[in-house]
């Protein structure tokens, strides 16, 4: 990222006190791991892990034209949230040319208000973009960036039970998945996450998060860093902005077609023309999953056909702790569907791989295999 | 606090070197290096017979998240490789100075004198 001092979250001292190895990420100094990313990954798959994701920006939008602004700006349609306060919607934010400016979660709040969670690297640009859209149309929308808020994510099959067991916290059994609710002044909890597991994201005033982090740790939740977050999200087939897609990629080229809602033909959202044009022409590039026979794929490694032609590039790749082998997302020319045999060039050597449909892992089970393992 | 045994010598790229006598030196990565890397999931050291050059990459270490070069602290010929560590990359984390050794180099005995002693490495590792 750019030079200069790194920003720190309100839990910075807490991370150091718990033995975190810190690393720069999107202009922030964040915990990479607390000793073992593999242990942290396993804790989230088996029980519960706690992530500080306060580098992400909480942006509240309100006012008479907030809904209208989001229906214009977002590829997914916030009309789906009408009359459903608390409901979450995952969406892309597109430029006029269809390029992805960010991917984000939007929650409906009461009273025509919305809560957006923006990627750290994009939040400044997103806000300029959204304000500009409102201004040129003379729309009334209030922007309230919650710079004094942070976000914790408690994730794993045991996460909700452990969180609900904390003093003063609501019972999460009553909170449906993909929904959020206020849990007191300046505290919002949502049954969402970025690991493929059940869990809760806790958005709120920074000073409220520290005691919650301590309480969750005391209840047996494992602190977990960005390294585990990356391996967990990739196994779940979830994309990372700036790596799997950026402003040069469209949703259809990024396996994010589901974030585009075309149901209302009268909704002229930004990027719509490109999406329609691209669908008419046929998609030239696709984001696919790869499972490797052996070797670990990394961002930027070339993907080759079985006979060695260049097909595309690995966008995210790592060693999957759950599958015990290399997995990747890769952008390749269209026509290589699940089951197709390809190769990944690792330091100049071609390694066999198979195209799969992510996720790689779900509900405690492998969803993708390298062929010879099947039926074992 | 990472361990820095006094009987070993070190490079500024965080390898340790053990003098086996007769110009043979065993090489691995330091406790400090394995802490920086995190869980090692893949090790590719240099093959026996290969000529390695001090300060140049001679292999690869991969954690879950990233691939890093393995540097050779000495110039010389590789005469042995730890065959077992490829199947047990976690040994680099668990026992970096023991079971987690990576390769043995044969070179002139004077090479030892150009390496950092434990006090100098301690200063380098910032502790």
CSV table of C-alpha atoms in Angstrom, one decimal:
chain,number,residue,atom,x,y,z
A,1,UNK,CA,0.0,0.0,0.0
A,2,UNK,CA,1.1,3.6,0.2
A,3,UNK,CA,3.8,4.8,2.5
A,4,UNK,CA,3.3,6.8,5.7
A,5,UNK,CA,2.1,5.9,9.1
A,6,UNK,CA,-0.3,3.0,9.4
A,7,UNK,CA,-3.6,3.4,11.1
A,8,UNK,CA,-4.4,1.4,14.2
A,9,UNK,CA,-7.7,0.0,15.4
A,10,UNK,CA,-8.9,0.5,19.0
A,11,UNK,CA,-7.8,-3.1,19.7
A,12,UNK,CA,-4.2,-2.6,18.6
A,13,UNK,CA,-2.8,-2.9,22.2
A,14,UNK,CA,-5.1,-5.8,22.8
A,15,UNK,CA,-3.6,-7.6,19.8
A,16,UNK,CA,-0.1,-7.0,20.9
A,17,UNK,CA,-0.9,-8.2,24.5
A,18,UNK,CA,-2.2,-11.4,23.0
A,19,UNK,CA,0.9,-12.1,21.0
A,20,UNK,CA,-0.2,-10.9,17.5
A,21,UNK,CA,2.2,-10.7,14.7
A,22,UNK,CA,1.1,-7.5,13.0
A,23,UNK,CA,1.2,-6.7,9.3
A,24,UNK,CA,0.2,-3.8,7.0
A,25,UNK,CA,-3.1,-4.2,5.2
A,26,UNK,CA,-4.9,-1.5,3.2
A,27,UNK,CA,-3.1,1.3,5.2
A,28,UNK,CA,-3.8,-0.3,8.6
A,29,UNK,CA,-1.6,-2.3,11.0
A,30,UNK,CA,-3.6,-5.5,11.6
A,31,UNK,CA,-3.0,-8.8,13.3
A,32,UNK,CA,-1.7,-11.4,10.7
A,33,UNK,CA,-1.8,-14.2,13.2
A,34,UNK,CA,-1.3,-14.9,17.0
A,35,UNK,CA,1.2,-17.6,16.6
A,36,UNK,CA,-0.4,-20.1,14.3
A,37,UNK,CA,-2.8,-19.3,11.4
A,38,UNK,CA,-3.5,-23.1,11.1
A,39,UNK,CA,-4.7,-23.3,14.7
A,40,UNK,CA,-6.9,-20.2,14.2
A,41,UNK,CA,-8.3,-21.5,11.0
A,42,UNK,CA,-9.2,-24.8,12.7
A,43,UNK,CA,-10.8,-23.0,15.6
A,44,UNK,CA,-13.2,-21.2,13.3
A,45,UNK,CA,-14.1,-24.4,11.4
A,46,UNK,CA,-14.6,-26.4,14.6
A,47,UNK,CA,-15.8,-23.9,17.2
A,48,UNK,CA,-15.2,-20.1,17.2
A,49,UNK,CA,-12.6,-17.5,16.4
A,50,UNK,CA,-12.6,-13.7,16.9
A,51,UNK,CA,-11.4,-11.3,14.3
A,52,UNK,CA,-10.9,-7.5,14.6
A,53,UNK,CA,-12.0,-6.1,11.3
A,54,UNK,CA,-12.2,-2.5,12.4
A,55,UNK,CA,-10.3,-1.4,9.4
A,56,UNK,CA,-13.5,-1.7,7.5
A,57,UNK,CA,-15.7,1.5,7.4
A,58,UNK,CA,-19.2,1.7,8.7
A,59,UNK,CA,-21.2,4.3,6.8
A,60,UNK,CA,-24.7,5.2,7.7
A,61,UNK,CA,-27.0,6.8,5.0
A,62,UNK,CA,-30.2,8.5,5.9
A,63,UNK,CA,-32.6,11.1,4.5
A,64,UNK,CA,-35.5,11.1,2.0
A,65,UNK,CA,-33.3,10.1,-0.9
A,66,UNK,CA,-31.1,7.5,0.7
A,67,UNK,CA,-33.1,4.6,-0.8
A,68,UNK,CA,-33.1,6.2,-4.2
A,69,UNK,CA,-29.4,6.9,-4.1
A,70,UNK,CA,-28.6,3.2,-3.3
A,71,UNK,CA,-31.0,2.0,-6.0
A,72,UNK,CA,-28.9,4.0,-8.4
A,73,UNK,CA,-25.5,3.2,-7.0
A,74,UNK,CA,-25.7,-0.5,-6.1
A,75,UNK,CA,-26.0,-3.4,-8.5
A,76,UNK,CA,-28.2,-5.3,-6.1
A,77,UNK,CA,-31.5,-3.7,-5.3
A,78,UNK,CA,-32.2,-2.3,-1.8
A,79,UNK,CA,-35.9,-2.5,-2.6
A,80,UNK,CA,-35.4,-6.1,-1.5
A,81,UNK,CA,-34.9,-4.7,2.0
A,82,UNK,CA,-38.1,-2.7,2.0
A,83,UNK,CA,-40.1,-3.3,5.2
A,84,UNK,CA,-37.4,-5.7,6.5
A,85,UNK,CA,-35.4,-3.7,9.0
A,86,UNK,CA,-32.2,-5.5,9.9
A,87,UNK,CA,-32.0,-7.5,6.7
A,88,UNK,CA,-28.6,-7.6,5.0
A,89,UNK,CA,-27.9,-7.5,1.3
A,90,UNK,CA,-24.5,-8.3,-0.3
A,91,UNK,CA,-23.8,-6.2,-3.4
A,92,UNK,CA,-21.3,-4.7,-5.7
A,93,UNK,CA,-20.9,-0.9,-6.2
A,94,UNK,CA,-20.3,-0.3,-9.9
A,95,UNK,CA,-18.9,2.5,-11.9
A,96,UNK,CA,-20.7,3.8,-15.0
A,97,UNK,CA,-18.6,1.5,-17.1
A,98,UNK,CA,-19.5,-1.6,-15.1
A,99,UNK,CA,-16.2,-1.9,-13.3
A,100,UNK,CA,-16.4,-2.8,-9.6
A,101,UNK,CA,-15.6,0.0,-7.3
A,102,UNK,CA,-16.3,-2.0,-4.1
A,103,UNK,CA,-18.2,-5.0,-2.8
A,104,UNK,CA,-20.1,-4.4,0.4
A,105,UNK,CA,-22.8,-5.3,2.8
A,106,UNK,CA,-25.8,-3.1,3.3
A,107,UNK,CA,-28.2,-3.4,6.2
A,108,UNK,CA,-31.6,-1.8,6.3
A,109,UNK,CA,-32.2,0.2,9.5
A,110,UNK,CA,-35.6,1.7,10.5
A,111,UNK,CA,-36.7,5.0,9.2
A,112,UNK,CA,-35.3,4.9,5.6
A,113,UNK,CA,-31.8,4.5,6.9
A,114,UNK,CA,-29.1,2.1,5.7
A,115,UNK,CA,-25.8,0.9,7.1
A,116,UNK,CA,-23.0,0.1,4.7
A,117,UNK,CA,-19.8,-1.7,5.5
A,118,UNK,CA,-17.1,-0.7,3.1
A,119,UNK,CA,-13.7,-2.2,2.3
A,120,UNK,CA,-10.9,-0.2,4.0
A,121,UNK,CA,-9.0,0.4,0.7
A,122,UNK,CA,-12.1,1.7,-1.0
A,123,UNK,CA,-14.1,3.6,1.6
A,124,UNK,CA,-12.7,7.1,0.8
A,125,UNK,CA,-13.3,6.7,-2.9
A,126,UNK,CA,-16.8,5.1,-2.3
A,127,UNK,CA,-17.9,8.1,-0.3
A,128,UNK,CA,-16.7,10.6,-2.8
A,129,UNK,CA,-18.5,8.7,-5.5
A,130,UNK,CA,-21.8,8.3,-3.6
A,131,UNK,CA,-21.8,12.0,-2.5
A,132,UNK,CA,-21.2,13.1,-6.1
A,133,UNK,CA,-24.1,10.9,-7.3
A,134,UNK,CA,-26.4,12.6,-4.8
A,135,UNK,CA,-25.1,16.1,-5.3
A,136,UNK,CA,-25.5,16.3,-9.1
A,137,UNK,CA,-29.1,15.2,-8.8
A,138,UNK,CA,-29.9,17.5,-5.9
A,139,UNK,CA,-30.8,14.5,-3.8
A,140,UNK,CA,-31.1,14.7,0.0
A,141,UNK,CA,-29.0,12.0,1.6
A,142,UNK,CA,-27.1,12.3,4.9
A,143,UNK,CA,-23.7,10.6,5.2
A,144,UNK,CA,-22.6,9.5,8.6
A,145,UNK,CA,-19.2,7.7,8.5
A,146,UNK,CA,-18.8,6.0,11.8
A,147,UNK,CA,-15.2,6.7,12.3
A,148,UNK,CA,-15.4,6.1,16.0
A,149,UNK,CA,-16.8,2.6,15.4
A,150,UNK,CA,-15.1,-0.7,15.1
A,151,UNK,CA,-16.1,-4.2,14.0
A,152,UNK,CA,-15.5,-7.6,15.6
A,153,UNK,CA,-16.3,-10.8,13.8
A,154,UNK,CA,-17.0,-13.9,16.0
A,155,UNK,CA,-17.2,-16.8,13.6
A,156,UNK,CA,-17.6,-20.6,13.7
A,157,UNK,CA,-20.2,-23.2,14.5
A,158,UNK,CA,-19.9,-22.3,18.2
A,159,UNK,CA,-19.8,-18.6,17.8
A,160,UNK,CA,-23.4,-17.6,18.3
A,161,UNK,CA,-23.8,-19.7,21.4
A,162,UNK,CA,-20.7,-18.2,22.9
A,163,UNK,CA,-21.7,-14.7,22.0
A,164,UNK,CA,-25.3,-15.2,23.4
A,165,UNK,CA,-23.8,-16.5,26.6
A,166,UNK,CA,-22.2,-13.1,27.3
A,167,UNK,CA,-23.8,-10.8,29.9
A,168,UNK,CA,-26.3,-8.4,28.4
A,169,UNK,CA,-26.1,-9.8,24.9
A,170,UNK,CA,-29.2,-11.0,23.1
A,171,UNK,CA,-30.0,-14.6,22.2
A,172,UNK,CA,-28.9,-15.1,18.6
A,173,UNK,CA,-31.3,-18.0,18.1
A,174,UNK,CA,-34.0,-15.4,17.4
A,175,UNK,CA,-31.8,-13.5,14.9
A,176,UNK,CA,-32.2,-15.2,11.4
A,177,UNK,CA,-29.0,-15.5,9.3
A,178,UNK,CA,-28.2,-12.5,7.2
A,179,UNK,CA,-30.0,-10.2,9.5
A,180,UNK,CA,-28.8,-7.6,12.0
A,181,UNK,CA,-30.3,-5.8,15.0
A,182,UNK,CA,-29.5,-3.1,17.6
A,183,UNK,CA,-28.1,-4.5,20.8
A,184,UNK,CA,-28.1,-1.2,22.7
A,185,UNK,CA,-27.0,2.3,21.9
A,186,UNK,CA,-24.0,2.4,19.5
A,187,UNK,CA,-24.0,-1.4,19.2
A,188,UNK,CA,-25.3,-3.4,16.2
A,189,UNK,CA,-25.0,-7.1,15.8
A,190,UNK,CA,-25.5,-9.1,12.6
A,191,UNK,CA,-25.5,-12.7,11.8
A,192,UNK,CA,-23.1,-12.3,8.9
A,193,UNK,CA,-19.5,-13.0,8.2
A,194,UNK,CA,-16.7,-13.8,5.7
A,195,UNK,CA,-15.6,-17.3,6.7
A,196,UNK,CA,-18.4,-19.6,5.4
A,197,UNK,CA,-19.4,-20.4,8.9
A,198,UNK,CA,-22.2,-19.2,11.1
A,199,UNK,CA,-21.3,-16.3,13.3
A,200,UNK,CA,-21.9,-12.8,14.4
A,201,UNK,CA,-20.4,-9.4,13.4
A,202,UNK,CA,-20.4,-6.8,16.1
A,203,UNK,CA,-20.4,-3.2,14.9
A,204,UNK,CA,-20.2,-0.5,17.5
A,205,UNK,CA,-18.4,2.3,19.4
A,206,UNK,CA,-14.8,1.2,19.8
A,207,UNK,CA,-14.9,1.5,23.6
A,208,UNK,CA,-17.7,-1.1,23.6
A,209,UNK,CA,-15.7,-3.6,21.6
A,210,UNK,CA,-12.8,-4.1,24.0
A,211,UNK,CA,-14.8,-5.6,26.9
A,212,UNK,CA,-16.6,-7.8,24.4
A,213,UNK,CA,-13.3,-9.1,23.0
A,214,UNK,CA,-12.1,-9.9,26.5
A,215,UNK,CA,-15.4,-11.7,27.4
A,216,UNK,CA,-15.4,-13.7,24.2
A,217,UNK,CA,-11.8,-14.8,24.8
A,218,UNK,CA,-12.7,-15.8,28.4
A,219,UNK,CA,-15.5,-17.9,27.0
A,220,UNK,CA,-13.0,-19.9,24.9
A,221,UNK,CA,-13.1,-18.1,21.6
A,222,UNK,CA,-9.7,-18.1,19.7
A,223,UNK,CA,-8.3,-14.8,18.5
A,224,UNK,CA,-7.7,-15.0,14.8
A,225,UNK,CA,-5.8,-12.9,12.3
A,226,UNK,CA,-6.0,-11.9,8.7
A,227,UNK,CA,-4.0,-15.0,7.5
A,228,UNK,CA,-6.8,-17.3,8.8
A,229,UNK,CA,-9.5,-14.9,7.6
A,230,UNK,CA,-7.9,-15.2,4.1
A,231,UNK,CA,-7.7,-19.0,4.1
A,232,UNK,CA,-11.3,-19.3,5.5
A,233,UNK,CA,-12.9,-16.9,3.0
A,234,UNK,CA,-11.1,-18.5,0.1
A,235,UNK,CA,-12.2,-22.0,1.1
A,236,UNK,CA,-15.7,-20.6,1.3
A,237,UNK,CA,-15.3,-19.2,-2.2
A,238,UNK,CA,-15.7,-15.6,-1.1
A,239,UNK,CA,-13.9,-12.9,-3.2
A,240,UNK,CA,-11.5,-10.3,-1.9
A,241,UNK,CA,-11.7,-6.8,-3.4
A,242,UNK,CA,-8.4,-5.7,-4.9
A,243,UNK,CA,-7.3,-9.2,-5.5
A,244,UNK,CA,-10.2,-11.2,-7.1
A,245,UNK,CA,-11.8,-8.1,-8.6
A,246,UNK,CA,-11.2,-4.4,-9.0
A,247,UNK,CA,-12.4,-1.5,-11.1
A,248,UNK,CA,-11.2,-3.2,-14.3
A,249,UNK,CA,-13.6,-6.2,-13.7
A,250,UNK,CA,-17.3,-6.6,-14.0
A,251,UNK,CA,-19.5,-8.7,-11.7
A,252,UNK,CA,-20.0,-11.4,-14.4
A,253,UNK,CA,-16.2,-11.7,-14.9
A,254,UNK,CA,-15.8,-12.0,-11.1
A,255,UNK,CA,-18.4,-14.8,-10.3
A,256,UNK,CA,-20.5,-12.0,-8.7
A,257,UNK,CA,-23.5,-12.2,-11.1
A,258,UNK,CA,-25.7,-12.8,-8.1
A,259,UNK,CA,-25.0,-9.2,-6.9
A,260,UNK,CA,-26.7,-7.8,-10.0
A,261,UNK,CA,-30.5,-7.5,-9.7
A,262,UNK,CA,-32.2,-6.8,-13.1
A,263,UNK,CA,-35.7,-7.6,-11.9
A,264,UNK,CA,-36.9,-4.0,-12.0
A,265,UNK,CA,-36.5,-3.0,-15.7
A,266,UNK,CA,-37.1,0.6,-14.7
A,267,UNK,CA,-34.1,0.8,-12.3
A,268,UNK,CA,-31.3,2.5,-14.2
A,269,UNK,CA,-28.4,1.6,-11.8
A,270,UNK,CA,-24.8,2.5,-12.7
A,271,UNK,CA,-23.2,-0.2,-14.8
A,272,UNK,CA,-26.4,-1.7,-16.0
A,273,UNK,CA,-25.7,-1.1,-19.6
A,274,UNK,CA,-22.3,-2.8,-19.5
A,275,UNK,CA,-23.8,-5.8,-17.7
A,276,UNK,CA,-26.6,-6.2,-20.3
A,277,UNK,CA,-24.1,-5.6,-23.2
A,278,UNK,CA,-21.7,-8.2,-21.8
A,279,UNK,CA,-24.4,-10.7,-21.3
A,280,UNK,CA,-25.5,-10.2,-24.9
A,281,UNK,CA,-22.0,-10.6,-26.2
A,282,UNK,CA,-21.1,-13.5,-24.1
A,283,UNK,CA,-18.7,-13.4,-21.2
A,284,UNK,CA,-15.1,-13.6,-22.3
A,285,UNK,CA,-13.5,-14.2,-18.9
A,286,UNK,CA,-14.7,-16.0,-15.9
A,287,UNK,CA,-13.6,-16.4,-12.3
A,288,UNK,CA,-13.3,-20.1,-11.5
A,289,UNK,CA,-12.1,-22.3,-8.6
A,290,UNK,CA,-9.0,-24.5,-9.0
A,291,UNK,CA,-7.8,-27.5,-6.9
A,292,UNK,CA,-4.2,-28.5,-7.4
A,293,UNK,CA,-2.8,-31.9,-7.4
A,294,UNK,CA,0.3,-30.6,-5.6
A,295,UNK,CA,2.0,-27.2,-5.1
A,296,UNK,CA,0.6,-23.9,-3.8
A,297,UNK,CA,-0.8,-21.4,-6.2
A,298,UNK,CA,-0.4,-17.7,-5.5
A,299,UNK,CA,-1.9,-14.4,-6.7
A,300,UNK,CA,-0.5,-13.6,-10.2
A,301,UNK,CA,0.6,-17.1,-11.2
A,302,UNK,CA,-0.2,-18.1,-14.8
A,303,UNK,CA,-3.0,-20.6,-15.5
A,304,UNK,CA,-2.3,-22.8,-18.5
A,305,UNK,CA,-4.3,-25.3,-20.6
A,306,UNK,CA,-3.3,-29.0,-20.4
A,307,UNK,CA,-1.1,-28.4,-23.5
A,308,UNK,CA,0.4,-25.2,-22.1
A,309,UNK,CA,-1.5,-22.3,-23.7
A,310,UNK,CA,-2.0,-19.3,-21.4
A,311,UNK,CA,-5.6,-19.2,-20.1
A,312,UNK,CA,-5.5,-16.6,-17.4
A,313,UNK,CA,-4.2,-15.8,-13.9
A,314,UNK,CA,-4.6,-16.9,-10.3
A,315,UNK,CA,-6.3,-14.0,-8.4
A,316,UNK,CA,-6.2,-15.7,-5.0
A,317,UNK,CA,-4.3,-18.8,-4.0
A,318,UNK,CA,-3.1,-20.5,-0.9
A,319,UNK,CA,-2.7,-23.7,1.0
A,320,UNK,CA,-6.1,-24.8,2.1
A,321,UNK,CA,-5.8,-26.0,5.7
A,322,UNK,CA,-9.1,-28.0,5.4
A,323,UNK,CA,-8.3,-29.7,2.1
A,324,UNK,CA,-4.6,-30.0,2.8
A,325,UNK,CA,-3.7,-28.8,-0.7
A,326,UNK,CA,-3.4,-25.8,-2.9
A,327,UNK,CA,-6.6,-24.0,-3.9
A,328,UNK,CA,-7.2,-20.9,-6.0
A,329,UNK,CA,-9.6,-18.5,-7.6
A,330,UNK,CA,-8.4,-17.7,-11.1
A,331,UNK,CA,-9.7,-15.5,-13.9
A,332,UNK,CA,-9.6,-17.5,-17.1
A,333,UNK,CA,-11.0,-17.4,-20.6
A,334,UNK,CA,-14.6,-18.6,-20.8
A,335,UNK,CA,-15.1,-22.3,-21.7
A,336,UNK,CA,-13.3,-24.0,-18.8
A,337,UNK,CA,-16.0,-25.3,-16.6
A,338,UNK,CA,-16.0,-27.6,-13.6
A,339,UNK,CA,-14.0,-30.8,-14.3
A,340,UNK,CA,-11.7,-29.1,-16.9
A,341,UNK,CA,-8.1,-30.1,-16.5
A,342,UNK,CA,-5.7,-27.1,-16.5
A,343,UNK,CA,-2.3,-26.3,-15.1
A,344,UNK,CA,-0.8,-23.6,-12.8
A,345,UNK,CA,2.7,-22.4,-13.4
A,346,UNK,CA,4.5,-22.3,-10.1
A,347,UNK,CA,8.0,-20.7,-10.4
A,348,UNK,CA,8.2,-21.8,-14.0
A,349,UNK,CA,7.0,-25.4,-13.4
A,350,UNK,CA,3.5,-26.5,-14.6
A,351,UNK,CA,1.4,-28.2,-11.9
A,352,UNK,CA,-1.8,-30.1,-12.7
A,353,UNK,CA,-5.1,-28.6,-11.5
A,354,UNK,CA,-8.8,-29.1,-12.0
A,355,UNK,CA,-11.5,-26.4,-12.4
A,356,UNK,CA,-14.2,-26.6,-9.7
A,357,UNK,CA,-17.2,-24.6,-8.6
A,358,UNK,CA,-16.4,-22.9,-5.3
A,359,UNK,CA,-17.0,-23.2,-2.4
A,360,UNK,CA,-14.1,-25.6,-1.6
A,361,UNK,CA,-15.5,-26.2,1.9
A,362,UNK,CA,-18.9,-25.9,3.4
A,363,UNK,CA,-20.7,-27.3,6.5
A,364,UNK,CA,-17.7,-29.2,7.8
A,365,UNK,CA,-17.1,-31.0,4.5
A,366,UNK,CA,-14.9,-30.7,1.4
A,367,UNK,CA,-16.9,-29.6,-1.6
A,368,UNK,CA,-14.1,-29.9,-4.1
A,369,UNK,CA,-11.6,-32.7,-4.8
A,370,UNK,CA,-8.7,-33.5,-6.9
A,371,UNK,CA,-9.9,-36.5,-9.0
A,372,UNK,CA,-7.9,-39.3,-7.6
A,373,UNK,CA,-9.2,-38.6,-4.1
A,374,UNK,CA,-12.8,-39.2,-5.0
A,375,UNK,CA,-14.5,-42.1,-3.3
A,376,UNK,CA,-11.6,-42.6,-0.9
B,1,UNK,CA,11.3,-14.5,22.8
B,2,UNK,CA,12.9,-16.5,20.1
B,3,UNK,CA,15.9,-18.8,20.8
B,4,UNK,CA,19.4,-18.1,19.4
B,5,UNK,CA,21.8,-20.9,20.3
B,6,UNK,CA,25.3,-19.7,21.0
B,7,UNK,CA,27.0,-22.6,19.3
B,8,UNK,CA,25.6,-21.7,15.9
B,9,UNK,CA,26.4,-18.9,13.4
B,10,UNK,CA,23.8,-16.9,11.5
B,11,UNK,CA,23.2,-14.9,8.3
B,12,UNK,CA,21.4,-11.6,7.9
B,13,UNK,CA,18.7,-13.5,6.0
B,14,UNK,CA,17.8,-15.5,9.1
B,15,UNK,CA,19.4,-18.8,8.5
B,16,UNK,CA,21.5,-20.7,11.1
B,17,UNK,CA,24.6,-22.6,10.3
B,18,UNK,CA,26.1,-25.4,12.3
B,19,UNK,CA,29.8,-26.4,11.8
B,20,UNK,CA,29.8,-30.2,11.3
B,21,UNK,CA,33.6,-30.3,10.7
B,22,UNK,CA,35.7,-31.0,7.6
B,23,UNK,CA,34.2,-28.0,5.8
B,24,UNK,CA,30.6,-29.3,6.1
B,25,UNK,CA,27.9,-27.0,7.4
B,26,UNK,CA,24.3,-27.8,8.3
B,27,UNK,CA,21.7,-25.1,7.5
B,28,UNK,CA,18.2,-24.2,8.6
B,29,UNK,CA,16.1,-21.2,9.4
B,30,UNK,CA,16.1,-19.5,12.8
B,31,UNK,CA,13.4,-19.5,15.5
B,32,UNK,CA,13.0,-15.8,14.7
B,33,UNK,CA,12.5,-16.6,11.0
B,34,UNK,CA,9.9,-19.3,11.7
B,35,UNK,CA,8.0,-16.8,13.9
B,36,UNK,CA,7.9,-14.3,11.1
B,37,UNK,CA,6.8,-16.9,8.6
B,38,UNK,CA,4.0,-18.4,10.7
B,39,UNK,CA,2.9,-22.0,10.0
B,40,UNK,CA,5.2,-23.4,7.3
B,41,UNK,CA,3.2,-25.7,5.0
B,42,UNK,CA,5.7,-26.3,2.2
B,43,UNK,CA,9.5,-26.6,2.1
B,44,UNK,CA,11.6,-26.9,-1.0
B,45,UNK,CA,15.3,-27.0,-0.3
B,46,UNK,CA,18.2,-27.3,-2.8
B,47,UNK,CA,19.0,-30.8,-4.1
B,48,UNK,CA,22.3,-32.5,-3.3
B,49,UNK,CA,24.9,-31.6,-6.0
B,50,UNK,CA,23.6,-28.1,-6.5
B,51,UNK,CA,26.0,-25.2,-6.2
B,52,UNK,CA,24.5,-22.5,-4.0
B,53,UNK,CA,25.7,-18.9,-3.6
B,54,UNK,CA,25.7,-17.0,-0.3
B,55,UNK,CA,22.9,-14.4,-0.2
B,56,UNK,CA,21.1,-16.0,-3.2
B,57,UNK,CA,17.7,-17.8,-3.2
B,58,UNK,CA,18.2,-21.6,-3.2
B,59,UNK,CA,14.7,-22.8,-2.3
B,60,UNK,CA,11.2,-21.9,-1.2
B,61,UNK,CA,9.3,-21.8,2.1
B,62,UNK,CA,5.6,-21.3,2.0
B,63,UNK,CA,3.2,-20.5,4.8
B,64,UNK,CA,-0.6,-20.7,4.3
B,65,UNK,CA,-0.6,-17.1,3.0
B,66,UNK,CA,2.7,-16.4,1.3
B,67,UNK,CA,5.7,-17.9,-0.5
B,68,UNK,CA,9.2,-16.8,0.6
B,69,UNK,CA,12.6,-17.4,-0.8
B,70,UNK,CA,15.0,-19.6,1.2
B,71,UNK,CA,18.4,-18.1,1.0
B,72,UNK,CA,21.7,-19.8,1.3
B,73,UNK,CA,24.0,-18.3,4.0
B,74,UNK,CA,27.1,-19.9,2.4
B,75,UNK,CA,28.5,-20.5,-1.1
B,76,UNK,CA,29.3,-24.1,-1.8
B,77,UNK,CA,27.9,-27.5,-2.9
B,78,UNK,CA,24.9,-29.1,-1.4
B,79,UNK,CA,25.9,-32.6,-0.2
B,80,UNK,CA,22.7,-33.5,1.8
B,81,UNK,CA,19.1,-32.5,2.0
B,82,UNK,CA,16.7,-33.2,4.8
B,83,UNK,CA,14.4,-35.6,2.9
B,84,UNK,CA,11.9,-35.9,5.8
B,85,UNK,CA,11.2,-32.2,6.2
B,86,UNK,CA,9.3,-32.0,2.9
B,87,UNK,CA,6.7,-34.2,4.3
B,88,UNK,CA,6.8,-32.5,7.7
B,89,UNK,CA,7.0,-28.8,7.1
B,90,UNK,CA,5.7,-28.1,10.6
B,91,UNK,CA,9.1,-29.2,11.9
B,92,UNK,CA,10.5,-25.8,10.8
B,93,UNK,CA,8.1,-24.2,13.4
B,94,UNK,CA,8.3,-26.9,16.1
B,95,UNK,CA,12.0,-27.6,16.0
B,96,UNK,CA,13.9,-25.1,13.8
B,97,UNK,CA,17.4,-26.0,15.1
B,98,UNK,CA,16.8,-29.8,15.2
B,99,UNK,CA,14.4,-31.8,13.1
B,100,UNK,CA,13.7,-28.8,10.9
B,101,UNK,CA,17.2,-28.5,9.4
B,102,UNK,CA,17.1,-28.1,5.6
B,103,UNK,CA,20.4,-28.9,3.9
B,104,UNK,CA,24.2,-29.4,4.3
B,105,UNK,CA,26.7,-27.5,2.3
B,106,UNK,CA,30.4,-28.3,1.7
B,107,UNK,CA,32.7,-25.4,1.4
B,108,UNK,CA,35.9,-23.9,2.7
B,109,UNK,CA,36.2,-24.0,6.5
B,110,UNK,CA,36.9,-20.2,6.6
B,111,UNK,CA,33.3,-19.5,5.5
B,112,UNK,CA,32.3,-19.9,9.1
B,113,UNK,CA,34.2,-16.7,10.0
B,114,UNK,CA,32.1,-14.5,7.7
B,115,UNK,CA,28.9,-15.4,9.5
B,116,UNK,CA,27.3,-13.6,12.4
B,117,UNK,CA,27.8,-14.9,15.9
B,118,UNK,CA,24.8,-15.3,18.2
B,119,UNK,CA,25.4,-11.8,19.8
B,120,UNK,CA,25.5,-10.1,16.4
B,121,UNK,CA,22.4,-12.0,15.3
B,122,UNK,CA,20.5,-11.1,18.5
B,123,UNK,CA,21.2,-7.5,17.7
B,124,UNK,CA,20.0,-8.0,14.1
B,125,UNK,CA,16.8,-9.8,15.1
B,126,UNK,CA,16.0,-6.7,17.2
B,127,UNK,CA,15.7,-8.2,20.6
